[in-house]
Every structure is written in C-alpha cells, then in structure tokens.
Amino acid sequence: MTYFDNATTHGHLVSFDIETVPDRELIPNHPKDKFPPQPITHRVVAISLVEAKIVRRADRTERYIVNCCRTGGRADWDEKRLLAGFWQYFANSHARVVTWNGKGFDLPVLRSRAMIHGISAAPWFTSGTRWESYTQRYSPDWHCDLMEQLSDYRSCASMSMEDVAVALGLPGKVGGHGSLVEEMIEQGGTDQVRAYCESDTLNLFAVYARWALLTGRTDADGYNASIESLVRCLEAERETRPHFGEFLDRWRSADRPMPMFLPAVEVISEMGPVITSGAVV
C-alpha cells in the first residue's frame, strides 16, 4: 500500500486561474502601478480553467486526460455573473483543484467577492472531512496549491509560476501580463485578457503533471498520456483560438533540458538495462 491509496477519489481535476482589476469603487485612488494588498478589493474579470478527467490504474497511479481549456461565461458578463457561474460549476464538479498561490490569492478573492454579491460558496466549506477537504491546508489531493507544494509550505523561498514554467521548457506568459490587465480591460480588450488567462492555466496544468510525476501520483507513461491529451486539445482548436497555437508552437520549439514527452527510462538491474517506459509518439 502506498500513501496515495488513501487519496480521495475525485473524478476530475481542474487547474484554474483568475484575472482581476482594482475595484475602483472601493479603492478609487489606488495607484495603477501598485497591486492592491487586500483580496476583497480585487474585481474579478476572468476565470479560466483546464478540466481533465482523472484516470486511475490498478497500481493507483493517475493520468489526467484533458477535456477542455476555457474561460467561464462570456466577455460581456459582469463580475456577479462570472462568480455565480464559477461557484455553480464548482458545486457540480467535485473536482480536485489546482492553483498557483490559490490559497494566498485566487480563493480569498473568489470567496470574498462572492460574499459581496451574496453568492453561496458552500461546497468549498462543507465538502470532505476535518482532515481531508478544500479548506485543509495540508490536503493537496483536494486543493493543490503548487506554489506551496514546491516551497514545502513556504519553508523555502516561493517561486513564480513563470520561473517554474520556463525552467520546464513551457512558454510561460503568452499574450500579456498581470500588470497590464486593467489597461487591457479599459481599452476593451476583455477577450485578450481571457486568452491570456487561459494560457496561464495551460502552463499550470503542465506543471502539475510534472509535479505529479515527481511525487509518484503518476509515472512516465501517465505523464506522457496527460501531456498528449493537452496537445490534442490545443491542436484541435488552434485555428479558432490562435493563442493555443502560439502556446503549442513555443512549447515545441523551446530550448529546454527535457523534451515535451519523457523519453524511455532505463533501469539498471543485475540483468542489465531494462526499458520500463517510453515516450508517446
């Protein structure tokens, strides 16, 4: 038996990211070049996600088969409608949640802004048990905040997702930067913000797959199958969603220490090298 034999059996994995702008009704004079320190003063303008089915094998390893990458609602939806749609989706999905600094930013924003608008987020607080739940900090099979995981719960310096993504050969930021979101929104670039947010979730999903390999939640074959499913999603929609094609092309052409797919692994034994897994072609 492994540690993961006791993991909660969520059926889906959702890696998501949000984009926000300062709520100018609450902080009208806040400098544009400063990040508002209070989560409740951030107005949500985009919520993007990559949704994947969690497939478990007999040996308890997982693989993550991507269903879609999308942004909630439409570009003309206001914050209240975006939040209502997100929390309704979350209530129905019972998903494992993956974020980057989600415990420090994304979820505090989504919860406090829902409170402003009188929207219930009850499943976030009522699901699971005392020790296994979305609100339990040390329960990454419910909410996996990758920034916390890679810093061992802030025992060492935290890294940015951009730094980790680039180190792994991923494109990193595509089509924008968080500091530019308010300006893009003011100029009518909501669709641009939504595309940028989706690109962040693509990085996030790929980083999670590599972390799952690191921690034994998946193996090389499972990792390759997960990445292959993401590539299929990007290829299928690159014509209608150009940022998908840009993300994929930059990923494929990156000068990185490891290829997109993991190569065959040699295990040295008394009988000599044995090939245990290979890349997905």
PDB file of C-alpha atoms in Angstrom, residues 36-167:
ATOM      1  CA  PRO A  36      -3.935  46.018  -4.135  1.00  0.00           C
ATOM      2  CA  PRO A  37      -2.980  44.139  -0.951  1.00  0.00           C
ATOM      3  CA  GLN A  38      -6.491  43.139   0.144  1.00  0.00           C
ATOM      4  CA  PRO A  39      -8.212  40.286  -1.753  1.00  0.00           C
ATOM      5  CA  ILE A  40     -11.634  41.865  -1.313  1.00  0.00           C
ATOM      6  CA  THR A  41     -10.520  44.965  -3.264  1.00  0.00           C
ATOM      7  CA  HIS A  42      -9.885  42.943  -6.443  1.00  0.00           C
ATOM      8  CA  ARG A  43     -12.688  42.777  -9.018  1.00  0.00           C
ATOM      9  CA  VAL A  44     -12.739  39.525 -10.999  1.00  0.00           C
ATOM     10  CA  VAL A  45     -12.730  39.932 -14.790  1.00  0.00           C
ATOM     11  CA  ALA A  46     -11.815  36.418 -15.961  1.00  0.00           C
ATOM     12  CA  ILE A  47     -11.836  32.849 -14.593  1.00  0.00           C
ATOM     13  CA  SER A  48     -10.129  30.299 -16.837  1.00  0.00           C
ATOM     14  CA  LEU A  49      -9.594  26.588 -16.371  1.00  0.00           C
ATOM     15  CA  VAL A  50      -8.238  23.371 -17.799  1.00  0.00           C
ATOM     16  CA  GLU A  51     -10.518  20.468 -16.945  1.00  0.00           C
ATOM     17  CA  ALA A  52      -9.207  16.905 -17.070  1.00  0.00           C
ATOM     18  CA  LYS A  53     -10.590  13.501 -16.194  1.00  0.00           C
ATOM     19  CA  ILE A  54      -8.556  11.636 -13.557  1.00  0.00           C
ATOM     20  CA  VAL A  55      -7.940   8.077 -14.743  1.00  0.00           C
ATOM     21  CA  ARG A  56      -6.618   5.657 -12.124  1.00  0.00           C
ATOM     22  CA  ARG A  57      -4.794   2.467 -12.997  1.00  0.00           C
ATOM     23  CA  ALA A  58      -4.609  -0.758 -10.991  1.00  0.00           C
ATOM     24  CA  ASP A  59      -1.287   0.344  -9.462  1.00  0.00           C
ATOM     25  CA  ARG A  60      -3.018   3.541  -8.168  1.00  0.00           C
ATOM     26  CA  THR A  61      -1.065   5.852 -10.467  1.00  0.00           C
ATOM     27  CA  GLU A  62      -3.070   8.551 -12.201  1.00  0.00           C
ATOM     28  CA  ARG A  63      -3.215  10.189 -15.587  1.00  0.00           C
ATOM     29  CA  TYR A  64      -5.067  13.379 -16.474  1.00  0.00           C
ATOM     30  CA  ILE A  65      -6.977  13.400 -19.752  1.00  0.00           C
ATOM     31  CA  VAL A  66      -7.846  16.942 -20.808  1.00  0.00           C
ATOM     32  CA  ASN A  67     -11.468  17.659 -21.695  1.00  0.00           C
ATOM     33  CA  CYS A  68     -11.164  21.360 -22.405  1.00  0.00           C
ATOM     34  CA  CYS A  69      -9.491  24.666 -21.733  1.00  0.00           C
ATOM     35  CA  ARG A  70     -11.928  27.546 -21.491  1.00  0.00           C
ATOM     36  CA  THR A  71     -12.951  30.717 -19.719  1.00  0.00           C
ATOM     37  CA  GLY A  72     -16.208  30.944 -17.806  1.00  0.00           C
ATOM     38  CA  GLY A  73     -19.112  32.924 -19.193  1.00  0.00           C
ATOM     39  CA  ARG A  74     -18.861  35.476 -21.971  1.00  0.00           C
ATOM     40  CA  ALA A  75     -16.783  38.590 -22.413  1.00  0.00           C
ATOM     41  CA  ASP A  76     -19.761  40.833 -21.602  1.00  0.00           C
ATOM     42  CA  TRP A  77     -20.596  39.154 -18.278  1.00  0.00           C
ATOM     43  CA  ASP A  78     -20.199  41.265 -15.159  1.00  0.00           C
ATOM     44  CA  GLU A  79     -18.389  40.047 -12.050  1.00  0.00           C
ATOM     45  CA  LYS A  80     -21.508  38.827 -10.251  1.00  0.00           C
ATOM     46  CA  ARG A  81     -22.496  36.591 -13.151  1.00  0.00           C
ATOM     47  CA  LEU A  82     -18.942  35.244 -13.535  1.00  0.00           C
ATOM     48  CA  LEU A  83     -18.773  34.369  -9.838  1.00  0.00           C
ATOM     49  CA  ALA A  84     -22.230  32.795  -9.769  1.00  0.00           C
ATOM     50  CA  GLY A  85     -21.303  30.661 -12.766  1.00  0.00           C
ATOM     51  CA  PHE A  86     -17.994  29.596 -11.245  1.00  0.00           C
ATOM     52  CA  TRP A  87     -19.405  28.567  -7.878  1.00  0.00           C
ATOM     53  CA  GLN A  88     -22.272  26.708  -9.545  1.00  0.00           C
ATOM     54  CA  TYR A  89     -19.785  24.857 -11.757  1.00  0.00           C
ATOM     55  CA  PHE A  90     -17.645  24.068  -8.735  1.00  0.00           C
ATOM     56  CA  ALA A  91     -20.636  22.729  -6.767  1.00  0.00           C
ATOM     57  CA  ASN A  92     -21.395  20.282  -9.572  1.00  0.00           C
ATOM     58  CA  SER A  93     -17.849  19.170 -10.398  1.00  0.00           C
ATOM     59  CA  HIS A  94     -16.451  17.815  -7.086  1.00  0.00           C
ATOM     60  CA  ALA A  95     -13.037  18.323  -8.650  1.00  0.00           C
ATOM     61  CA  ARG A  96      -9.502  18.293  -7.354  1.00  0.00           C
ATOM     62  CA  VAL A  97      -8.455  21.927  -7.578  1.00  0.00           C
ATOM     63  CA  VAL A  98      -5.014  23.021  -8.795  1.00  0.00           C
ATOM     64  CA  THR A  99      -3.817  26.610  -8.437  1.00  0.00           C
ATOM     65  CA  TRP A 100      -0.684  28.695  -8.170  1.00  0.00           C
ATOM     66  CA  ASN A 101      -0.820  30.769  -4.989  1.00  0.00           C
ATOM     67  CA  GLY A 102      -4.505  29.953  -4.926  1.00  0.00           C
ATOM     68  CA  LYS A 103      -4.539  29.802  -1.139  1.00  0.00           C
ATOM     69  CA  GLY A 104      -2.886  33.189  -0.895  1.00  0.00           C
ATOM     70  CA  PHE A 105      -4.824  34.989  -3.627  1.00  0.00           C
ATOM     71  CA  ASP A 106      -7.280  33.307  -6.035  1.00  0.00           C
ATOM     72  CA  LEU A 107      -9.551  31.612  -3.481  1.00  0.00           C
ATOM     73  CA  PRO A 108      -9.571  34.520  -0.989  1.00  0.00           C
ATOM     74  CA  VAL A 109     -10.620  36.767  -3.882  1.00  0.00           C
ATOM     75  CA  LEU A 110     -13.288  34.381  -5.182  1.00  0.00           C
ATOM     76  CA  ARG A 111     -14.728  33.825  -1.711  1.00  0.00           C
ATOM     77  CA  SER A 112     -14.703  37.443  -0.543  1.00  0.00           C
ATOM     78  CA  ARG A 113     -16.128  38.769  -3.807  1.00  0.00           C
ATOM     79  CA  ALA A 114     -18.856  36.103  -3.690  1.00  0.00           C
ATOM     80  CA  MET A 115     -19.670  37.364  -0.192  1.00  0.00           C
ATOM     81  CA  ILE A 116     -20.019  40.923  -1.548  1.00  0.00           C
ATOM     82  CA  HIS A 117     -22.517  39.750  -4.167  1.00  0.00           C
ATOM     83  CA  GLY A 118     -24.443  37.419  -1.835  1.00  0.00           C
ATOM     84  CA  ILE A 119     -23.357  34.254  -3.669  1.00  0.00           C
ATOM     85  CA  SER A 120     -23.035  30.951  -1.825  1.00  0.00           C
ATOM     86  CA  ALA A 121     -19.767  29.004  -1.983  1.00  0.00           C
ATOM     87  CA  ALA A 122     -20.997  26.362   0.472  1.00  0.00           C
ATOM     88  CA  PRO A 123     -19.402  23.276  -1.185  1.00  0.00           C
ATOM     89  CA  TRP A 124     -15.949  24.780  -0.661  1.00  0.00           C
ATOM     90  CA  PHE A 125     -16.538  24.774   3.085  1.00  0.00           C
ATOM     91  CA  THR A 126     -18.767  21.731   3.589  1.00  0.00           C
ATOM     92  CA  SER A 127     -17.127  19.024   1.453  1.00  0.00           C
ATOM     93  CA  GLY A 128     -14.816  16.374   2.870  1.00  0.00           C
ATOM     94  CA  THR A 129     -13.754  15.804   6.452  1.00  0.00           C
ATOM     95  CA  ARG A 130     -11.854  17.707   9.094  1.00  0.00           C
ATOM     96  CA  TRP A 131      -8.526  16.443   7.737  1.00  0.00           C
ATOM     97  CA  GLU A 132      -9.353  15.954   4.043  1.00  0.00           C
ATOM     98  CA  SER A 133     -11.105  18.933   2.499  1.00  0.00           C
ATOM     99  CA  TYR A 134     -10.688  22.050   0.371  1.00  0.00           C
ATOM    100  CA  THR A 135     -10.082  24.177   3.457  1.00  0.00           C
ATOM    101  CA  GLN A 136      -7.445  21.866   4.961  1.00  0.00           C
ATOM    102  CA  ARG A 137      -4.060  23.384   4.125  1.00  0.00           C
ATOM    103  CA  TYR A 138      -2.206  20.056   4.043  1.00  0.00           C
ATOM    104  CA  SER A 139      -4.604  18.235   1.730  1.00  0.00           C
ATOM    105  CA  PRO A 140      -3.207  18.585  -1.814  1.00  0.00           C
ATOM    106  CA  ASP A 141      -5.491  15.889  -3.206  1.00  0.00           C
ATOM    107  CA  TRP A 142      -8.334  18.371  -2.650  1.00  0.00           C
ATOM    108  CA  HIS A 143      -6.692  21.731  -3.303  1.00  0.00           C
ATOM    109  CA  CYS A 144      -3.152  21.573  -4.627  1.00  0.00           C
ATOM    110  CA  ASP A 145      -1.538  24.998  -4.439  1.00  0.00           C
ATOM    111  CA  LEU A 146       1.615  24.274  -6.427  1.00  0.00           C
ATOM    112  CA  MET A 147       3.437  27.326  -5.115  1.00  0.00           C
ATOM    113  CA  GLU A 148       3.046  25.959  -1.594  1.00  0.00           C
ATOM    114  CA  GLN A 149       3.964  22.428  -2.629  1.00  0.00           C
ATOM    115  CA  LEU A 150       7.184  23.446  -4.375  1.00  0.00           C
ATOM    116  CA  SER A 151       8.232  25.644  -1.444  1.00  0.00           C
ATOM    117  CA  ASP A 152       7.306  22.950   1.115  1.00  0.00           C
ATOM    118  CA  TYR A 153       4.589  25.188   2.553  1.00  0.00           C
ATOM    119  CA  ARG A 154       6.819  28.274   2.438  1.00  0.00           C
ATOM    120  CA  SER A 155       9.722  26.547   4.229  1.00  0.00           C
ATOM    121  CA  CYS A 156      11.939  27.847   1.418  1.00  0.00           C
ATOM    122  CA  ALA A 157      11.628  30.757  -0.979  1.00  0.00           C
ATOM    123  CA  SER A 158       8.477  30.681  -3.099  1.00  0.00           C
ATOM    124  CA  MET A 159       8.854  30.680  -6.868  1.00  0.00           C
ATOM    125  CA  SER A 160       6.712  32.308  -9.519  1.00  0.00           C
ATOM    126  CA  MET A 161       4.824  30.106 -11.954  1.00  0.00           C
ATOM    127  CA  GLU A 162       6.598  31.926 -14.787  1.00  0.00           C
ATOM    128  CA  ASP A 163      10.017  30.898 -13.450  1.00  0.00           C
ATOM    129  CA  VAL A 164       8.987  27.262 -12.984  1.00  0.00           C
ATOM    130  CA  ALA A 165       7.232  27.056 -16.350  1.00  0.00           C
ATOM    131  CA  VAL A 166      10.230  28.446 -18.254  1.00  0.00           C
ATOM    132  CA  ALA A 167      12.589  26.138 -16.347  1.00  0.00           C
TER     133      ALA A 167
END
